[in-house]
Amino acid sequence: MNILMLVITTVATDTRVVREATTLADAGHHVHVIGRGVPEDWTPPRGVTVSSVGGASVFQKAGAPVGGGRRLPPHMRAARWALLPQHRASAFAAWGRAARTDALARTFDVVHAHDFNTLELGAELARERRVPLVYDTHELWSGRPRVGRPTPVRAAREAKVEGELGAEAAAVITVGEGVADALRARYDWSHVTVVHNTFPSGTAAADVPLPDTPTGAVYAGRIAPYREIEAIVTAARELTDLDVTLVGPADDTYLAALDRGPVQVLGALPVDDVDALLRRTGLALVTHSDRWENHRLAMPNKLFHAVRAGVPVIATDVRELARVVRQHDLGTLYRPGDAASLAAAVREARDRYPELLANVRAAEPLLSWEHDAETLLRLYADLPVPDRTS
């Protein structure tokens, strides 16, 4: 089967897209991904091809180093707040036009649209070629954080379009039961399947020994608003006997304004290097706010990354995330926004470290990509075969 994937990311650092594409290619399918701003020196996995249309945002240059920017002056921040929604809509539309031209030159038996910003194009291509559409929403789009001025009319239109086009899809995939339940309730969909953002079991960093007692805690993910970064920095000032590290791509404007205190900030690292860092320090910080509905429902891949690395977590006590941490006793929880609670949760995890390590090891088979890959492959096996006779 020839699978056309659409995603408005660089692909190279989009672990969900790469993992799904690789799994489908390993099963004998050919996968072509149309992305945005894909690095020219990146080599896709075997069986996967990639093309790139579009570039970086005007507000942040592609490849800008973490911490390399400066804080925008007040008038520029105001302009960014006012214009960002319009800019994003324009950028998505421009990408869609270019991606459509690219797609029409290709042969495909199914369209796999990643996130709402590719759904309209994906549905259009699927209808024209009379092939199945798979809608893969990485979050509850209508409940995600909104940076920039409010746009209630656009938000209402997006929800309406998502409901209508998602109903046309042969299958809808999402990242966790919380988002799946919300989609079923909101749109009366009965064709939603959960494929978590898990990682393959085992790690190339397995030779890095875990400490007998944690020496630090690592936040590995995007460094941006609504990620509890301020709570981490404040807690770090109290945790003087532990090293706290933030590692990942950053919102440059946000980072320039952040008082980092004693926290070390690193740029994005390869997954295996993050594993090694997690194992050397012993604890993972899996944090996000509870301000947005999507945060209350989300299952961040940071959780599954920690499980793959074999380390306990300190997680925000927010609905779905907290449910899974409690279910498997993978670590400790803290009240969102409460730095003192976060510091106490770190100390508790340190005190319970051998017990929590054992719990993480026991949970890995259910919280690994091998389990979710089977779900993805079953879904594809059940897709209707395109009719090429008319």
mmCIF file of C-alpha atoms in Angstrom:
data_model
loop_
_atom_site.group_PDB
_atom_site.id
_atom_site.type_symbol
_atom_site.label_atom_id
_atom_site.label_comp_id
_atom_site.label_asym_id
_atom_site.label_seq_id
_atom_site.Cartn_x
_atom_site.Cartn_y
_atom_site.Cartn_z
ATOM 1 C CA MET A 1 0.000 0.000 0.000
ATOM 2 C CA ASN A 2 1.233 3.520 -0.828
ATOM 3 C CA ILE A 3 0.592 5.809 2.117
ATOM 4 C CA LEU A 4 0.707 9.587 1.839
ATOM 5 C CA MET A 5 1.315 11.329 5.168
ATOM 6 C CA LEU A 6 0.756 15.064 5.633
ATOM 7 C CA VAL A 7 2.272 16.979 8.552
ATOM 8 C CA ILE A 8 3.217 20.623 9.111
ATOM 9 C CA THR A 9 6.416 19.880 11.019
ATOM 10 C CA THR A 10 10.040 19.303 10.124
ATOM 11 C CA VAL A 11 9.383 15.525 10.344
ATOM 12 C CA ALA A 12 12.970 14.924 11.476
ATOM 13 C CA THR A 13 12.142 15.774 15.106
ATOM 14 C CA ASP A 14 8.513 14.605 15.029
ATOM 15 C CA THR A 15 8.922 11.295 16.825
ATOM 16 C CA ARG A 16 5.275 10.242 16.422
ATOM 17 C CA VAL A 17 5.287 10.715 12.660
ATOM 18 C CA VAL A 18 8.655 9.021 12.207
ATOM 19 C CA ARG A 19 7.671 6.103 14.437
ATOM 20 C CA GLU A 20 4.363 5.494 12.669
ATOM 21 C CA ALA A 21 5.919 5.845 9.215
ATOM 22 C CA THR A 22 8.747 3.466 10.116
ATOM 23 C CA THR A 23 6.352 0.863 11.535
ATOM 24 C CA LEU A 24 4.181 0.952 8.414
ATOM 25 C CA ALA A 25 7.231 0.775 6.129
ATOM 26 C CA ASP A 26 8.652 -2.177 8.073
ATOM 27 C CA ALA A 27 5.289 -3.931 7.529
ATOM 28 C CA GLY A 28 5.754 -3.668 3.754
ATOM 29 C CA HIS A 29 3.995 -0.396 2.940
ATOM 30 C CA HIS A 30 5.629 2.532 1.182
ATOM 31 C CA VAL A 31 5.238 5.784 3.104
ATOM 32 C CA HIS A 32 5.800 9.252 1.679
ATOM 33 C CA VAL A 33 5.629 12.195 4.089
ATOM 34 C CA ILE A 34 5.081 15.781 2.984
ATOM 35 C CA GLY A 35 6.440 17.998 5.755
ATOM 36 C CA ARG A 36 7.482 21.593 6.273
ATOM 37 C CA GLY A 37 11.013 22.958 6.571
ATOM 38 C CA VAL A 38 12.573 19.470 6.651
ATOM 39 C CA PRO A 39 16.362 19.696 7.150
ATOM 40 C CA GLU A 40 18.197 18.928 3.926
ATOM 41 C CA ASP A 41 20.783 16.777 5.687
ATOM 42 C CA TRP A 42 18.214 14.510 7.403
ATOM 43 C CA THR A 43 17.949 10.916 6.166
ATOM 44 C CA PRO A 44 14.499 9.299 6.564
ATOM 45 C CA PRO A 45 14.173 5.706 7.801
ATOM 46 C CA ARG A 46 14.341 2.861 5.283
ATOM 47 C CA GLY A 47 11.113 2.555 3.293
ATOM 48 C CA VAL A 48 10.103 6.162 3.990
ATOM 49 C CA THR A 49 10.532 9.096 1.628
ATOM 50 C CA VAL A 50 10.040 12.735 2.525
ATOM 51 C CA SER A 51 9.460 15.976 0.663
ATOM 52 C CA SER A 52 9.392 19.454 2.125
ATOM 53 C CA VAL A 53 7.338 22.524 1.321
ATOM 54 C CA GLY A 54 7.344 25.835 3.178
ATOM 55 C CA GLY A 55 9.787 27.184 5.722
ATOM 56 C CA ALA A 56 10.062 28.703 9.188
ATOM 57 C CA SER A 57 7.872 31.249 10.930
ATOM 58 C CA VAL A 58 8.655 34.936 10.479
ATOM 59 C CA PHE A 59 8.693 35.162 14.288
ATOM 60 C CA GLN A 60 11.476 32.597 14.723
ATOM 61 C CA LYS A 61 14.100 31.559 12.235
ATOM 62 C CA ALA A 62 14.519 27.875 11.556
ATOM 63 C CA GLY A 63 17.389 26.374 13.510
ATOM 64 C CA ALA A 64 17.731 29.310 15.894
ATOM 65 C CA PRO A 65 19.859 28.188 18.856
ATOM 66 C CA VAL A 66 18.271 27.854 22.275
ATOM 67 C CA GLY A 67 18.759 31.094 24.157
ATOM 68 C CA GLY A 68 20.202 32.749 21.092
ATOM 69 C CA GLY A 69 17.474 35.354 20.743
ATOM 70 C CA ARG A 70 16.677 38.494 22.609
ATOM 71 C CA ARG A 71 13.511 39.643 24.258
ATOM 72 C CA LEU A 72 11.316 41.551 21.845
ATOM 73 C CA PRO A 73 10.524 45.190 22.711
ATOM 74 C CA PRO A 74 6.958 45.873 23.961
ATOM 75 C CA HIS A 75 5.605 47.088 20.614
ATOM 76 C CA MET A 76 6.922 43.966 18.855
ATOM 77 C CA ARG A 77 5.459 41.694 21.527
ATOM 78 C CA ALA A 78 2.089 43.420 21.076
ATOM 79 C CA ALA A 79 2.313 43.037 17.306
ATOM 80 C CA ARG A 80 3.229 39.372 17.678
ATOM 81 C CA TRP A 81 0.245 38.785 19.991
ATOM 82 C CA ALA A 82 -2.131 40.504 17.582
ATOM 83 C CA LEU A 83 -0.828 39.057 14.328
ATOM 84 C CA LEU A 84 0.200 35.535 15.305
ATOM 85 C CA PRO A 85 -3.190 33.833 14.653
ATOM 86 C CA GLN A 86 -3.456 35.509 11.228
ATOM 87 C CA HIS A 87 0.138 34.634 10.399
ATOM 88 C CA ARG A 88 -0.356 30.997 11.343
ATOM 89 C CA ALA A 89 -3.535 30.713 9.308
ATOM 90 C CA SER A 90 -1.750 32.257 6.321
ATOM 91 C CA ALA A 91 1.260 29.968 6.758
ATOM 92 C CA PHE A 92 -0.937 26.867 7.010
ATOM 93 C CA ALA A 93 -2.838 27.899 3.878
ATOM 94 C CA ALA A 94 0.381 28.499 1.934
ATOM 95 C CA TRP A 95 1.720 25.126 3.029
ATOM 96 C CA GLY A 96 -1.542 23.484 1.978
ATOM 97 C CA ARG A 97 -1.344 24.910 -1.533
ATOM 98 C CA ALA A 98 2.251 23.781 -1.989
ATOM 99 C CA ALA A 99 1.604 20.375 -0.398
ATOM 100 C CA ARG A 100 -1.388 19.805 -2.688
ATOM 101 C CA THR A 101 0.790 20.403 -5.768
ATOM 102 C CA ASP A 102 3.351 17.948 -4.395
ATOM 103 C CA ALA A 103 0.703 15.337 -3.553
ATOM 104 C CA LEU A 104 -1.017 15.427 -6.940
ATOM 105 C CA ALA A 105 2.186 14.227 -8.592
ATOM 106 C CA ARG A 106 2.177 11.079 -6.424
ATOM 107 C CA THR A 107 0.365 7.748 -6.307
ATOM 108 C CA PHE A 108 -1.239 6.833 -2.988
ATOM 109 C CA ASP A 109 -3.815 4.387 -1.634
ATOM 110 C CA VAL A 110 -4.523 6.172 1.656
ATOM 111 C CA VAL A 111 -4.066 9.685 3.047
ATOM 112 C CA HIS A 112 -2.835 9.953 6.643
ATOM 113 C CA ALA A 113 -3.413 13.521 7.869
ATOM 114 C CA HIS A 114 -1.524 14.471 11.022
ATOM 115 C CA ASP A 115 -3.379 17.096 13.092
ATOM 116 C CA PHE A 116 -6.195 19.432 12.157
ATOM 117 C CA ASN A 117 -4.017 21.807 10.151
ATOM 118 C CA THR A 118 -3.644 19.106 7.451
ATOM 119 C CA LEU A 119 -7.167 17.653 7.708
ATOM 120 C CA GLU A 120 -8.889 19.786 5.053
ATOM 121 C CA LEU A 121 -6.189 19.035 2.478
ATOM 122 C CA GLY A 122 -6.163 15.357 3.447
ATOM 123 C CA ALA A 123 -9.935 15.047 3.077
ATOM 124 C CA GLU A 124 -9.824 16.842 -0.283
ATOM 125 C CA LEU A 125 -7.106 14.527 -1.630
ATOM 126 C CA ALA A 126 -8.859 11.413 -0.313
ATOM 127 C CA ARG A 127 -12.149 12.400 -1.976
ATOM 128 C CA GLU A 128 -10.472 13.205 -5.301
ATOM 129 C CA ARG A 129 -8.538 9.929 -5.421
ATOM 130 C CA ARG A 130 -11.359 7.940 -3.770
ATOM 131 C CA VAL A 131 -9.029 6.505 -1.130
ATOM 132 C CA PRO A 132 -9.439 6.146 2.649
ATOM 133 C CA LEU A 133 -8.574 9.041 4.960
ATOM 134 C CA VAL A 134 -6.899 8.452 8.318
ATOM 135 C CA TYR A 135 -7.095 11.464 10.661
ATOM 136 C CA ASP A 136 -4.332 11.361 13.278
ATOM 137 C CA THR A 137 -4.881 14.117 15.835
ATOM 138 C CA HIS A 138 -1.953 14.504 18.222
ATOM 139 C CA GLU A 139 -4.035 16.533 20.664
ATOM 140 C CA LEU A 140 -7.519 17.878 21.238
ATOM 141 C CA TRP A 141 -7.138 20.664 18.687
ATOM 142 C CA SER A 142 -9.951 22.826 20.045
ATOM 143 C CA GLY A 143 -8.596 22.535 23.586
ATOM 144 C CA ARG A 144 -4.941 23.296 22.906
ATOM 145 C CA PRO A 145 -3.114 26.365 24.269
ATOM 146 C CA ARG A 146 -3.696 29.476 22.180
ATOM 147 C CA VAL A 147 -0.754 31.858 21.909
ATOM 148 C CA GLY A 148 -1.796 35.237 20.549
ATOM 149 C CA ARG A 149 -5.093 37.100 20.549
ATOM 150 C CA PRO A 150 -8.321 35.103 21.001
ATOM 151 C CA THR A 151 -10.078 34.072 17.773
ATOM 152 C CA PRO A 152 -13.455 32.621 18.819
ATOM 153 C CA VAL A 153 -14.991 32.714 15.330
ATOM 154 C CA ARG A 154 -12.048 30.833 13.825
ATOM 155 C CA ALA A 155 -12.086 28.346 16.714
ATOM 156 C CA ALA A 156 -15.804 27.646 16.187
ATOM 157 C CA ARG A 157 -15.253 27.121 12.464
ATOM 158 C CA GLU A 158 -12.352 24.749 13.109
ATOM 159 C CA ALA A 159 -14.462 22.647 15.487
ATOM 160 C CA LYS A 160 -17.253 22.434 12.900
ATOM 161 C CA VAL A 161 -14.860 21.437 10.116
ATOM 162 C CA GLU A 162 -13.123 18.876 12.312
ATOM 163 C CA GLY A 163 -16.442 17.273 13.218
ATOM 164 C CA GLU A 164 -17.583 17.035 9.606
ATOM 165 C CA LEU A 165 -14.317 15.873 8.030
ATOM 166 C CA GLY A 166 -13.408 13.534 10.866
ATOM 167 C CA ALA A 167 -16.764 11.820 10.372
ATOM 168 C CA GLU A 168 -15.763 11.184 6.732
ATOM 169 C CA ALA A 169 -12.493 9.529 7.742
ATOM 170 C CA ALA A 170 -12.176 5.766 7.586
ATOM 171 C CA ALA A 171 -10.394 5.943 10.944
ATOM 172 C CA VAL A 172 -9.430 8.509 13.558
ATOM 173 C CA ILE A 173 -6.287 8.007 15.624
ATOM 174 C CA THR A 174 -5.328 9.925 18.738
ATOM 175 C CA VAL A 175 -2.779 9.821 21.528
ATOM 176 C CA GLY A 176 -4.706 8.807 24.658
ATOM 177 C CA GLU A 177 -8.025 7.771 26.137
ATOM 178 C CA GLY A 178 -8.765 11.254 27.458
ATOM 179 C CA VAL A 179 -8.630 12.863 24.018
ATOM 180 C CA ALA A 180 -10.418 9.876 22.474
ATOM 181 C CA ASP A 181 -13.299 10.156 24.936
ATOM 182 C CA ALA A 182 -13.562 13.911 24.303
ATOM 183 C CA LEU A 183 -13.719 13.378 20.527
ATOM 184 C CA ARG A 184 -16.365 10.670 20.887
ATOM 185 C CA ALA A 185 -18.496 12.874 23.130
ATOM 186 C CA ARG A 186 -18.043 16.064 21.102
ATOM 187 C CA TYR A 187 -18.602 14.662 17.615
ATOM 188 C CA ASP A 188 -20.394 11.364 18.259
ATOM 189 C CA TRP A 189 -17.545 9.510 16.550
ATOM 190 C CA SER A 190 -17.373 5.748 17.014
ATOM 191 C CA HIS A 191 -14.214 5.155 14.962
ATOM 192 C CA VAL A 192 -11.520 6.560 17.290
ATOM 193 C CA THR A 193 -8.483 4.381 18.070
ATOM 194 C CA VAL A 194 -5.760 5.189 20.616
ATOM 195 C CA VAL A 195 -2.117 4.913 19.538
ATOM 196 C CA HIS A 196 -0.003 6.335 22.348
ATOM 197 C CA ASN A 197 3.184 8.356 21.891
ATOM 198 C CA THR A 198 5.221 5.506 23.285
ATOM 199 C CA PHE A 199 8.846 4.658 22.530
ATOM 200 C CA PRO A 200 10.339 1.324 21.434
ATOM 201 C CA SER A 201 11.377 -0.711 24.454
ATOM 202 C CA GLY A 202 15.044 -0.800 25.292
ATOM 203 C CA THR A 203 17.447 2.077 24.928
ATOM 204 C CA ALA A 204 20.845 2.562 23.344
ATOM 205 C CA ALA A 205 21.806 4.199 26.644
ATOM 206 C CA ALA A 206 21.219 0.993 28.638
ATOM 207 C CA ASP A 207 24.941 0.848 29.406
ATOM 208 C CA VAL A 208 24.626 4.130 31.353
ATOM 209 C CA PRO A 209 24.118 2.935 34.940
ATOM 210 C CA LEU A 210 21.246 4.308 36.969
ATOM 211 C CA PRO A 211 22.364 5.990 40.209
ATOM 212 C CA ASP A 212 21.646 4.386 43.579
ATOM 213 C CA THR A 213 20.127 7.732 44.551
ATOM 214 C CA PRO A 214 19.010 10.405 42.062
ATOM 215 C CA THR A 215 21.500 13.188 41.475
ATOM 216 C CA GLY A 216 19.128 15.400 39.532
ATOM 217 C CA ALA A 217 15.957 15.753 37.486
ATOM 218 C CA VAL A 218 15.560 16.445 33.764
ATOM 219 C CA TYR A 219 12.761 18.141 31.840
ATOM 220 C CA ALA A 220 13.031 16.942 28.222
ATOM 221 C CA GLY A 221 10.602 18.672 25.886
ATOM 222 C CA ARG A 222 9.672 21.993 24.375
ATOM 223 C CA ILE A 223 10.673 24.963 26.543
ATOM 224 C CA ALA A 224 7.710 27.275 26.189
ATOM 225 C CA PRO A 225 4.700 28.715 28.032
ATOM 226 C CA TYR A 226 2.232 26.418 29.833
ATOM 227 C CA ARG A 227 4.859 23.750 30.507
ATOM 228 C CA GLU A 228 5.341 24.591 34.225
ATOM 229 C CA ILE A 229 8.869 25.810 33.511
ATOM 230 C CA GLU A 230 8.532 28.616 36.079
ATOM 231 C CA ALA A 231 7.534 26.099 38.760
ATOM 232 C CA ILE A 232 10.554 23.960 37.874
ATOM 233 C CA VAL A 233 12.937 26.926 38.162
ATOM 234 C CA THR A 234 11.472 28.005 41.504
ATOM 235 C CA ALA A 235 11.604 24.449 42.885
ATOM 236 C CA ALA A 236 15.219 24.126 41.738
ATOM 237 C CA ARG A 237 16.194 26.984 44.036
ATOM 238 C CA GLU A 238 14.969 24.862 46.941
ATOM 239 C CA LEU A 239 16.520 21.605 45.705
ATOM 240 C CA THR A 240 20.081 22.710 46.270
ATOM 241 C CA ASP A 241 21.433 19.147 46.443
ATOM 242 C CA LEU A 242 20.047 18.157 43.025
ATOM 243 C CA ASP A 243 20.871 19.326 39.504
ATOM 244 C CA VAL A 244 17.861 20.402 37.444
ATOM 245 C CA THR A 245 18.172 20.520 33.652
ATOM 246 C CA LEU A 246 15.865 21.674 30.870
ATOM 247 C CA VAL A 247 16.615 20.166 27.474
ATOM 248 C CA GLY A 248 14.760 20.684 24.215
ATOM 249 C CA PRO A 249 13.739 23.156 21.515
ATOM 250 C CA ALA A 250 12.695 26.522 22.863
ATOM 251 C CA ASP A 251 10.358 29.371 22.188
ATOM 252 C CA ASP A 252 13.147 31.909 21.877
ATOM 253 C CA THR A 253 11.051 34.880 22.992
ATOM 254 C CA TYR A 254 9.861 32.989 26.067
ATOM 255 C CA LEU A 255 13.336 31.754 26.969
ATOM 256 C CA ALA A 256 14.885 35.206 26.661
ATOM 257 C CA ALA A 257 12.471 36.476 29.330
ATOM 258 C CA LEU A 258 12.891 33.488 31.670
ATOM 259 C CA ASP A 259 14.831 33.881 34.921
ATOM 260 C CA ARG A 260 16.600 30.523 34.789
ATOM 261 C CA GLY A 261 18.062 30.639 38.307
ATOM 262 C CA PRO A 262 20.148 27.517 39.038
ATOM 263 C CA VAL A 263 18.643 25.513 36.149
ATOM 264 C CA GLN A 264 20.861 24.422 33.264
ATOM 265 C CA VAL A 265 19.275 24.852 29.816
ATOM 266 C CA LEU A 266 20.388 22.735 26.866
ATOM 267 C CA GLY A 267 19.239 22.676 23.269
ATOM 268 C CA ALA A 268 17.478 19.752 21.630
ATOM 269 C CA LEU A 269 19.407 16.469 21.791
ATOM 270 C CA PRO A 270 18.992 13.128 19.998
ATOM 271 C CA VAL A 271 16.653 10.736 21.789
ATOM 272 C CA ASP A 272 19.449 8.378 22.866
ATOM 273 C CA ASP A 273 21.397 11.288 24.352
ATOM 274 C CA VAL A 274 18.331 12.339 26.330
ATOM 275 C CA ASP A 275 18.004 8.756 27.572
ATOM 276 C CA ALA A 276 21.596 8.868 28.772
ATOM 277 C CA LEU A 277 21.023 12.181 30.548
ATOM 278 C CA LEU A 278 17.873 10.865 32.225
ATOM 279 C CA ARG A 279 19.679 7.740 33.398
ATOM 280 C CA ARG A 280 22.686 9.663 34.728
ATOM 281 C CA THR A 281 20.488 11.953 36.823
ATOM 282 C CA GLY A 282 17.781 9.427 37.729
ATOM 283 C CA LEU A 283 14.490 11.377 37.520
ATOM 284 C CA ALA A 284 12.281 12.819 34.768
ATOM 285 C CA LEU A 285 10.104 15.936 35.081
ATOM 286 C CA VAL A 286 6.853 15.422 33.152
ATOM 287 C CA THR A 287 5.065 18.732 33.544
ATOM 288 C CA HIS A 288 2.360 20.835 31.965
ATOM 289 C CA SER A 289 -0.279 23.267 33.168
ATOM 290 C CA ASP A 290 -3.951 22.533 33.753
ATOM 291 C CA ARG A 291 -5.065 25.801 32.163
ATOM 292 C CA TRP A 292 -6.182 24.253 28.878
ATOM 293 C CA GLU A 293 -8.502 21.325 28.267
ATOM 294 C CA ASN A 294 -5.891 19.686 26.081
ATOM 295 C CA HIS A 295 -3.441 19.673 28.995
ATOM 296 C CA ARG A 296 -5.974 17.945 31.204
ATOM 297 C CA LEU A 297 -6.442 15.236 28.583
ATOM 298 C CA ALA A 298 -2.920 14.976 27.185
ATOM 299 C CA MET A 299 -0.564 12.033 27.467
ATOM 300 C CA PRO A 300 2.811 13.725 26.877
ATOM 301 C CA ASN A 301 5.478 11.659 25.179
ATOM 302 C CA LYS A 302 7.847 12.795 27.963
ATOM 303 C CA LEU A 303 6.116 10.217 30.167
ATOM 304 C CA PHE A 304 6.774 7.372 27.753
ATOM 305 C CA HIS A 305 10.317 8.612 27.133
ATOM 306 C CA ALA A 306 10.986 8.325 30.867
ATOM 307 C CA VAL A 307 9.597 4.782 30.880
ATOM 308 C CA ARG A 308 11.850 3.852 27.945
ATOM 309 C CA ALA A 309 14.852 5.315 29.783
ATOM 310 C CA GLY A 310 13.820 3.375 32.889
ATOM 311 C CA VAL A 311 13.500 6.314 35.293
ATOM 312 C CA PRO A 312 10.665 7.392 37.630
ATOM 313 C CA VAL A 313 8.773 10.613 36.970
ATOM 314 C CA ILE A 314 7.695 13.699 38.855
ATOM 315 C CA ALA A 315 4.470 14.625 37.089
ATOM 316 C CA THR A 316 1.834 17.321 37.291
ATOM 317 C CA ASP A 317 -1.315 16.107 39.048
ATOM 318 C CA VAL A 318 -3.529 16.714 36.019
ATOM 319 C CA ARG A 319 -6.239 14.317 34.888
ATOM 320 C CA GLU A 320 -4.986 11.801 32.266
ATOM 321 C CA LEU A 321 -1.305 12.162 33.044
ATOM 322 C CA ALA A 322 -1.952 11.647 36.751
ATOM 323 C CA ARG A 323 -4.251 8.694 36.053
ATOM 324 C CA VAL A 324 -1.535 6.744 34.241
ATOM 325 C CA VAL A 325 1.162 7.642 36.779
ATOM 326 C CA ARG A 326 -1.114 6.422 39.598
ATOM 327 C CA GLN A 327 -2.241 3.329 37.692
ATOM 328 C CA HIS A 328 1.324 2.060 37.326
ATOM 329 C CA ASP A 329 2.863 3.971 40.276
ATOM 330 C CA LEU A 330 5.536 5.400 37.976
ATOM 331 C CA GLY A 331 6.526 8.278 40.260
ATOM 332 C CA THR A 332 5.155 11.134 42.305
ATOM 333 C CA LEU A 333 2.685 13.950 41.604
ATOM 334 C CA TYR A 334 2.582 17.644 42.483
ATOM 335 C CA ARG A 335 -0.071 20.357 42.363
ATOM 336 C CA PRO A 336 0.123 22.361 39.104
ATOM 337 C CA GLY A 337 1.784 25.730 39.523
ATOM 338 C CA ASP A 338 2.984 24.917 43.065
ATOM 339 C CA ALA A 339 6.791 24.931 43.213
ATOM 340 C CA ALA A 340 6.864 23.817 46.862
ATOM 341 C CA SER A 341 4.663 20.838 45.997
ATOM 342 C CA LEU A 342 6.975 20.030 43.089
ATOM 343 C CA ALA A 343 10.054 20.136 45.325
ATOM 344 C CA ALA A 344 8.315 17.862 47.853
ATOM 345 C CA ALA A 345 7.407 15.413 45.068
ATOM 346 C CA VAL A 346 11.059 15.288 43.965
ATOM 347 C CA ARG A 347 12.139 14.474 47.533
ATOM 348 C CA GLU A 348 9.460 11.775 47.811
ATOM 349 C CA ALA A 349 10.624 10.207 44.558
ATOM 350 C CA ARG A 350 14.185 10.201 45.836
ATOM 351 C CA ASP A 351 13.104 8.508 49.066
ATOM 352 C CA ARG A 352 11.090 5.852 47.193
ATOM 353 C CA TYR A 353 13.599 5.449 44.398
ATOM 354 C CA PRO A 354 14.235 1.646 44.407
ATOM 355 C CA GLU A 355 10.473 0.938 44.587
ATOM 356 C CA LEU A 356 9.668 3.351 41.765
ATOM 357 C CA LEU A 357 12.448 1.977 39.563
ATOM 358 C CA ALA A 358 10.896 -1.489 39.872
ATOM 359 C CA ASN A 359 7.452 -0.122 38.997
ATOM 360 C CA VAL A 360 8.766 1.542 35.836
ATOM 361 C CA ARG A 361 10.415 -1.703 34.728
ATOM 362 C CA ALA A 362 7.199 -3.641 35.334
ATOM 363 C CA ALA A 363 5.079 -1.168 33.330
ATOM 364 C CA GLU A 364 7.342 -0.950 30.276
ATOM 365 C CA PRO A 365 5.765 -3.787 28.208
ATOM 366 C CA LEU A 366 2.352 -2.086 28.262
ATOM 367 C CA LEU A 367 3.764 1.407 27.790
ATOM 368 C CA SER A 368 6.080 0.718 24.847
ATOM 369 C CA TRP A 369 5.783 1.203 21.089
ATOM 370 C CA GLU A 370 5.671 -2.524 20.376
ATOM 371 C CA HIS A 371 2.220 -2.590 21.992
ATOM 372 C CA ASP A 372 0.961 0.490 20.118
ATOM 373 C CA ALA A 373 2.510 -0.581 16.807
ATOM 374 C CA GLU A 374 0.252 -3.652 16.822
ATOM 375 C CA THR A 375 -2.769 -1.368 17.186
ATOM 376 C CA LEU A 376 -1.636 0.809 14.258
ATOM 377 C CA LEU A 377 -1.015 -2.173 11.993
ATOM 378 C CA ARG A 378 -4.400 -3.728 12.815
ATOM 379 C CA LEU A 379 -6.085 -0.439 11.939
ATOM 380 C CA TYR A 380 -4.356 -0.324 8.554
ATOM 381 C CA ALA A 381 -5.184 -3.959 7.862
ATOM 382 C CA ASP A 382 -8.874 -3.115 8.328
ATOM 383 C CA LEU A 383 -8.922 -0.102 5.978
ATOM 384 C CA PRO A 384 -11.097 -0.450 2.879
ATOM 385 C CA VAL A 385 -9.171 -1.237 -0.299
ATOM 386 C CA PRO A 386 -9.427 1.588 -2.889
ATOM 387 C CA ASP A 387 -11.508 0.785 -5.980
ATOM 388 C CA ARG A 388 -9.211 1.254 -8.998
ATOM 389 C CA THR A 389 -11.637 -0.177 -11.544
ATOM 390 C CA SER A 390 -13.710 2.969 -12.195
#
